[in-house]
PDB file of C-alpha atoms in Angstrom:
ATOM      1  CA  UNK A   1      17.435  11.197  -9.274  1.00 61.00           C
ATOM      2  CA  UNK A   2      16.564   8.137  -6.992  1.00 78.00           C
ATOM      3  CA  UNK A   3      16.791   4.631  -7.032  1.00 92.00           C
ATOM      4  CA  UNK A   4      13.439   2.667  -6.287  1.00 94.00           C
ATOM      5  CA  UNK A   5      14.011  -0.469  -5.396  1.00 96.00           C
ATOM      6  CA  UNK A   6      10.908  -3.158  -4.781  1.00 98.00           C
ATOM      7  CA  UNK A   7      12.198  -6.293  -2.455  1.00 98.00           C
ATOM      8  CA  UNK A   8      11.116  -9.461  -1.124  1.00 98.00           C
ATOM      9  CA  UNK A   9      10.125  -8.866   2.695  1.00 97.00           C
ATOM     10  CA  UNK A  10      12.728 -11.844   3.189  1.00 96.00           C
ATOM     11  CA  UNK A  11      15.380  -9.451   1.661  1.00 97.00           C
ATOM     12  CA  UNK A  12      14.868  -7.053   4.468  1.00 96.00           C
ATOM     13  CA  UNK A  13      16.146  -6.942   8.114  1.00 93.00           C
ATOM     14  CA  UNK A  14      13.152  -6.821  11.257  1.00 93.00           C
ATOM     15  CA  UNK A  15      15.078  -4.142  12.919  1.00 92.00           C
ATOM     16  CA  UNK A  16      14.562  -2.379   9.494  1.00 92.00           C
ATOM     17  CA  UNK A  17      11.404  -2.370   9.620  1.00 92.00           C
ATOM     18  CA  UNK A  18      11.100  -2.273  13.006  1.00 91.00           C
ATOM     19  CA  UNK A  19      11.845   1.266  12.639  1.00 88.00           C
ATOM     20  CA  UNK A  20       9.482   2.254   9.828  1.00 90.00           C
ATOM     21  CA  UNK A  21       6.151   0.506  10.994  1.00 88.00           C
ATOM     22  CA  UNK A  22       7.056   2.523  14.591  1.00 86.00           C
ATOM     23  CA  UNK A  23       7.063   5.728  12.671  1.00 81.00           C
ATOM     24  CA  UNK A  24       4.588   8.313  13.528  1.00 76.00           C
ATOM     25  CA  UNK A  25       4.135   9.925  10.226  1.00 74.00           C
ATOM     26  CA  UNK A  26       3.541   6.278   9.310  1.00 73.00           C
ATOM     27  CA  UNK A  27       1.138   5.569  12.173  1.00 67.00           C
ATOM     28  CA  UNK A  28      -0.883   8.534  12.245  1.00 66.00           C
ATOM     29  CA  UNK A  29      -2.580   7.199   8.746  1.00 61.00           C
ATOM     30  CA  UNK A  30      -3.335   3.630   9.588  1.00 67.00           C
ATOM     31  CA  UNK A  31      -5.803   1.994  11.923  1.00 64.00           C
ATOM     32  CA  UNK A  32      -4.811   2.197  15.402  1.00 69.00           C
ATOM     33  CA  UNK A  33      -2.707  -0.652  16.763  1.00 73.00           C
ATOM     34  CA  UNK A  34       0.136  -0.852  19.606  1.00 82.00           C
ATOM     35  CA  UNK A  35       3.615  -0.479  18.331  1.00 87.00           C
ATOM     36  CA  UNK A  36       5.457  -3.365  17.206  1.00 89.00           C
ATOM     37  CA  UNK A  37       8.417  -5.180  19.024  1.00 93.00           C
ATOM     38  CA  UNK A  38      10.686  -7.453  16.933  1.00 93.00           C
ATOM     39  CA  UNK A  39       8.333 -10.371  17.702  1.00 95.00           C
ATOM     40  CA  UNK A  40       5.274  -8.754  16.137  1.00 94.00           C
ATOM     41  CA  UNK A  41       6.972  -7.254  13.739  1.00 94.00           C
ATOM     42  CA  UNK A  42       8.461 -10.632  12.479  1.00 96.00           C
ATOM     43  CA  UNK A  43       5.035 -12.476  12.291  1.00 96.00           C
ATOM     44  CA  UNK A  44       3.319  -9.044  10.594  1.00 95.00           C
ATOM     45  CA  UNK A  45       6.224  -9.684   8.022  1.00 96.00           C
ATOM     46  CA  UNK A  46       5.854 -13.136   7.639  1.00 97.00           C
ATOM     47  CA  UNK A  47       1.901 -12.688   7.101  1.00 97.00           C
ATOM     48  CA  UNK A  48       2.640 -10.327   4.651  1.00 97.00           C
ATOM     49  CA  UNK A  49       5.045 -13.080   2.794  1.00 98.00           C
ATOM     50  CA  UNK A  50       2.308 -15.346   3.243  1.00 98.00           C
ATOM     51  CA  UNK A  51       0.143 -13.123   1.395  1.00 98.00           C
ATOM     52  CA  UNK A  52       2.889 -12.508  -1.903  1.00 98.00           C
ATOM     53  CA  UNK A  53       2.509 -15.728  -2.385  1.00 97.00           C
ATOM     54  CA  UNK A  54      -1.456 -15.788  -2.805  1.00 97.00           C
ATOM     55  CA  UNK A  55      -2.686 -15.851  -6.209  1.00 96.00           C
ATOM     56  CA  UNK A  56      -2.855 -12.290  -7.878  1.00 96.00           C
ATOM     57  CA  UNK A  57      -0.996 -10.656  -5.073  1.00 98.00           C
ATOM     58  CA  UNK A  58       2.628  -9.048  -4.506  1.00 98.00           C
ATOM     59  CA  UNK A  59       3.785  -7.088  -1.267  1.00 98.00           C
ATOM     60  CA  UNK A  60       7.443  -5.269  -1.505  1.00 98.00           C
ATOM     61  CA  UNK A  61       9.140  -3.455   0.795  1.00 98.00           C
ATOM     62  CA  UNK A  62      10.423  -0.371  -0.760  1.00 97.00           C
ATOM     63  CA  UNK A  63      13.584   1.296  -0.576  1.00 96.00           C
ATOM     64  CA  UNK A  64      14.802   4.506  -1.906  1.00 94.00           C
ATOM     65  CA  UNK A  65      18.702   5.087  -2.482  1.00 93.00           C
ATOM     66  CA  UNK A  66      19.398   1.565  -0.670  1.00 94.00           C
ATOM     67  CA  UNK A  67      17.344   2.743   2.322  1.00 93.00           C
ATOM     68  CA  UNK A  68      13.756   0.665   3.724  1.00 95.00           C
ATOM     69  CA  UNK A  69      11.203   3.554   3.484  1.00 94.00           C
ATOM     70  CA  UNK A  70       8.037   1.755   3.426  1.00 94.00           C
ATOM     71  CA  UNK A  71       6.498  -0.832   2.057  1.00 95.00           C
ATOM     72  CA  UNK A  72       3.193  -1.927  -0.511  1.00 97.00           C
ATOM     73  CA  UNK A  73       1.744  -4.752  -1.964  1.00 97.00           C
ATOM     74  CA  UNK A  74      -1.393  -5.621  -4.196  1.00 98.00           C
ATOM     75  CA  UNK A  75      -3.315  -8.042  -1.151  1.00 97.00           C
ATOM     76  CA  UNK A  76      -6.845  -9.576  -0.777  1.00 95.00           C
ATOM     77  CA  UNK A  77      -9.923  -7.135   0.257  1.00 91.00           C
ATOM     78  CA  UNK A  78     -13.183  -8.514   0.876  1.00 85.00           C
ATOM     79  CA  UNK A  79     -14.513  -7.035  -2.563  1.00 82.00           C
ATOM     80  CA  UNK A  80     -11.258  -8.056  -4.918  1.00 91.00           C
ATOM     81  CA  UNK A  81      -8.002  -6.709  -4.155  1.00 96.00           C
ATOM     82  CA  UNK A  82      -6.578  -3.076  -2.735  1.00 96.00           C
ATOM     83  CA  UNK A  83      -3.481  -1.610  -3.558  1.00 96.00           C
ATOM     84  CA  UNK A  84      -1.559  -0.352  -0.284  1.00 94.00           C
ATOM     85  CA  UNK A  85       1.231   1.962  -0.098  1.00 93.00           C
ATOM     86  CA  UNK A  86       2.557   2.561   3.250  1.00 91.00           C
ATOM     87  CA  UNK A  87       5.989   5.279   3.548  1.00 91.00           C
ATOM     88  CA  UNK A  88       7.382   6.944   6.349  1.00 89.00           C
ATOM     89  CA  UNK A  89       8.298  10.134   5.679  1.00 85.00           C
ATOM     90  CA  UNK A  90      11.981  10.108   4.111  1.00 84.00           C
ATOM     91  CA  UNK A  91       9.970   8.280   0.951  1.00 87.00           C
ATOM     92  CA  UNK A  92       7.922  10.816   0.469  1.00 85.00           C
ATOM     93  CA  UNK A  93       7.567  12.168  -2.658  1.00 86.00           C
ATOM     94  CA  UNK A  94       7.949   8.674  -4.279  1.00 90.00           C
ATOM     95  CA  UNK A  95       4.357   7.377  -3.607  1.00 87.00           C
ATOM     96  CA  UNK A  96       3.119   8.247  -7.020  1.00 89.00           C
ATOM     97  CA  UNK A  97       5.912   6.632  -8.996  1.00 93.00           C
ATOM     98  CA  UNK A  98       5.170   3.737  -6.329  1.00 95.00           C
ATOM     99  CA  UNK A  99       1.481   3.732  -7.480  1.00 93.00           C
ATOM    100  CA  UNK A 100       1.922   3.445 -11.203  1.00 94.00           C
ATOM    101  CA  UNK A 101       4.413   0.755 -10.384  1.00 96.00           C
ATOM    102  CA  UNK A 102       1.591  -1.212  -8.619  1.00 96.00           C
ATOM    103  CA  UNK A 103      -0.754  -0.536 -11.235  1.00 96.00           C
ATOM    104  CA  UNK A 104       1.493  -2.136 -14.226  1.00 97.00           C
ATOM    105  CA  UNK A 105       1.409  -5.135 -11.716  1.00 97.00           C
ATOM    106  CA  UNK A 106      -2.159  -5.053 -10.975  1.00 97.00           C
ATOM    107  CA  UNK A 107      -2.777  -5.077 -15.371  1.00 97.00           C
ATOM    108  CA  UNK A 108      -0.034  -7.939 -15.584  1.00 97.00           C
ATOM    109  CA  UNK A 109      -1.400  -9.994 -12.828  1.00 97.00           C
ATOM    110  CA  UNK A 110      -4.987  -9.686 -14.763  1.00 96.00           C
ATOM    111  CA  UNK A 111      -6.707  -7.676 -12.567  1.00 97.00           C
ATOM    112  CA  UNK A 112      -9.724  -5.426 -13.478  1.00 96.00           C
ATOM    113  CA  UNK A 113     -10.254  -3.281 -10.761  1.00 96.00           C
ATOM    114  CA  UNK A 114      -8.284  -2.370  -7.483  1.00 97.00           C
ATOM    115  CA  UNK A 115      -9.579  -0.673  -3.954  1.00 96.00           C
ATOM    116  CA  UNK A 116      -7.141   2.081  -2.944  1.00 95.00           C
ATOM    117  CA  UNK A 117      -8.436   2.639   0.895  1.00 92.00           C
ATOM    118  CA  UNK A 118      -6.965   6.013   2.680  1.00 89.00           C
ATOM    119  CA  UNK A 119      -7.643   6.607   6.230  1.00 84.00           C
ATOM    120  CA  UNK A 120     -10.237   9.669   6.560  1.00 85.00           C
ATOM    121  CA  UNK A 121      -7.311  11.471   7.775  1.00 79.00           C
ATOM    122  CA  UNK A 122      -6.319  12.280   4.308  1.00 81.00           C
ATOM    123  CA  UNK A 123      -7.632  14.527   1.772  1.00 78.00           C
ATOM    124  CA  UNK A 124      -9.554  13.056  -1.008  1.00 81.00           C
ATOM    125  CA  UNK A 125      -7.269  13.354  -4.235  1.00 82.00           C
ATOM    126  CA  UNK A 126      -8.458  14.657  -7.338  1.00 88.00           C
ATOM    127  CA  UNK A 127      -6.486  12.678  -9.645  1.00 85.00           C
ATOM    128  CA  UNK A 128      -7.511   9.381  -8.194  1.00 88.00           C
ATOM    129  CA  UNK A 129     -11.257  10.368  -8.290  1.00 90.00           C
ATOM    130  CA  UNK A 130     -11.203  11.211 -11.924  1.00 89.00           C
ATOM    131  CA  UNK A 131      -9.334   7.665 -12.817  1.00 87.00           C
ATOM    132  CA  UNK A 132     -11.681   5.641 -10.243  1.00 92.00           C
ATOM    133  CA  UNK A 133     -15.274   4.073 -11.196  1.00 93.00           C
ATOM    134  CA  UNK A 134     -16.523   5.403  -8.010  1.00 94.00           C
ATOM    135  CA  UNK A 135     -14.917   6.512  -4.866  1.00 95.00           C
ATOM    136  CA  UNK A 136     -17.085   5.768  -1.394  1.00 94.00           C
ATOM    137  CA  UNK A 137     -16.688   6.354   2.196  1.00 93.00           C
ATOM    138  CA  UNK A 138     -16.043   3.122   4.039  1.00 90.00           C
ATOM    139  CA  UNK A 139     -15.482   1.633   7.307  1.00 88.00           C
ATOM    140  CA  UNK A 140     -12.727  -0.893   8.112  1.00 83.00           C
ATOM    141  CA  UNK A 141     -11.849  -2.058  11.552  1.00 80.00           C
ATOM    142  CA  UNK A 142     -14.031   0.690  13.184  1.00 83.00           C
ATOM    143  CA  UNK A 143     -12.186   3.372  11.274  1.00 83.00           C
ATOM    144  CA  UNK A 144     -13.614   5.710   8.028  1.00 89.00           C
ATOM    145  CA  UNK A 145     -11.882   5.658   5.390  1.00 90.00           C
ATOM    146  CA  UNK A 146     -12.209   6.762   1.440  1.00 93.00           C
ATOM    147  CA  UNK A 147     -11.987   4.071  -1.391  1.00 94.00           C
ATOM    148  CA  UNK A 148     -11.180   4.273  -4.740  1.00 96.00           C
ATOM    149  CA  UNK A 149     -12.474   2.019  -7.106  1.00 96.00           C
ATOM    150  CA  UNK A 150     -10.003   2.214  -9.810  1.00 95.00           C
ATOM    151  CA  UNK A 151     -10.005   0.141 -13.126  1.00 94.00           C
ATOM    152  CA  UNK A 152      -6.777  -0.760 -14.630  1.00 95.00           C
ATOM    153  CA  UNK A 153      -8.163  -0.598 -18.168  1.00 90.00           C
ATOM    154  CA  UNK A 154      -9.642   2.999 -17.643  1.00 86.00           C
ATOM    155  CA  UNK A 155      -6.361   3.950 -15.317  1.00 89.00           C
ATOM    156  CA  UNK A 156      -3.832   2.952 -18.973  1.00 87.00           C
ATOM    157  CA  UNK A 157      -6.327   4.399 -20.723  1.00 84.00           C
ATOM    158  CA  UNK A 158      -5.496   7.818 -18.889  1.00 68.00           C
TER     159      UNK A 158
END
C-alpha cells in the first residue's frame, strides 16, 4: 500500500516540480503552454500559494511514497470553484483516492457544488456523470473541455 501525502507548495523543491509540470503525460491533458524553466515555474508556484490562501480554497502538491507526483487544489472558477487534479504518470492510479480527498475538503470548507473540468482529450467518466448535477461541454482558453457539476451533498450522499 502507498503513502499519500498532501503538502504545502512551500514544502516542495522548484526543480521538483520542475520535472512534473514538464511531463508529457502531464502536458498532453492541459491547455497548451511552453514548458516551464525554474523562473516560471517558481512564480506558477507562488500563484498557486497565493491562491491556498484565498477563502474556500486549498492547492497541495501530492506525493506518493515520499515522491512529488502531481499536484491539486480546490481554486476559483468563474462560476464557484473547480477541483483540479493534475499527476504525471508514476501517480497514476491514485487520482481517485486524490478526488474523494478533495471532496471531504470541498464539504468542510462549505462548499455546495464543485466544477471538475477535463480537457476533451479524455473520455467522459461514468461515475462522475452519475454523481454530477449536469455535466456540459465547455470552452476555456480556446480549448473544449467537459465539466462536471458535482454537488458535495449528492456526491456523500453516494
Amino acid at each position: 500500500m502507498s503513502c499519500m501525502e498532501f503538502k504545502l507548495f512551500s514544502d516542495v523543491g522548484v526543480g521538483d516540480f520542475l520535472s512534473v509540470v514538464n511531463d508529457q503525460t502531464v502536458r498532453k491533458h492541459l491547455i497548451d503552454h511552453p514548458p516551464f524553466d525554474a523562473a516560471s515555474v517558481r512564480t506558477w508556484m507562488d500563484d498557486k500559494m497565493r491562491i491556498d490562501r484565498l477563502p474556500g480554497c486549498r492547492v497541495r502538491a501530492v506525493l506518493i511514497d515520499g515522491v512529488l507526483v502531481g499536484w491539486c487544489g480546490i481554486q476559483p472558477d468563474d462560476d464557484g470553484v473547480e477541483i483540479a487534479v493534475v499527476i504525471a504518470k508514476a501517480g497514476w492510479g491514485t487520482g481517485i483516492a486524490i478526488f474523494k480527498e478533495m471532496m471531504g475538503w470541498a464539504r468542510q470548507m462549505g462548499h455546495k457544488e464543485v466544477m471538475f473540468h477535463l480537457l476533451s482529450t479524455r473520455p467522459e467518466y461514468r461515475a462522475l456523470t452519475k454523481r454530477s448535477t449536469r455535466v456540459q461541454k465547455t470552452t476555456l482558453s480556446g480549448r473544449d473541455f467537459t465539466t462536471y457539476y458535482i454537488s458535495v451533498e449528492k456526491w456523500f450522499a453516494g
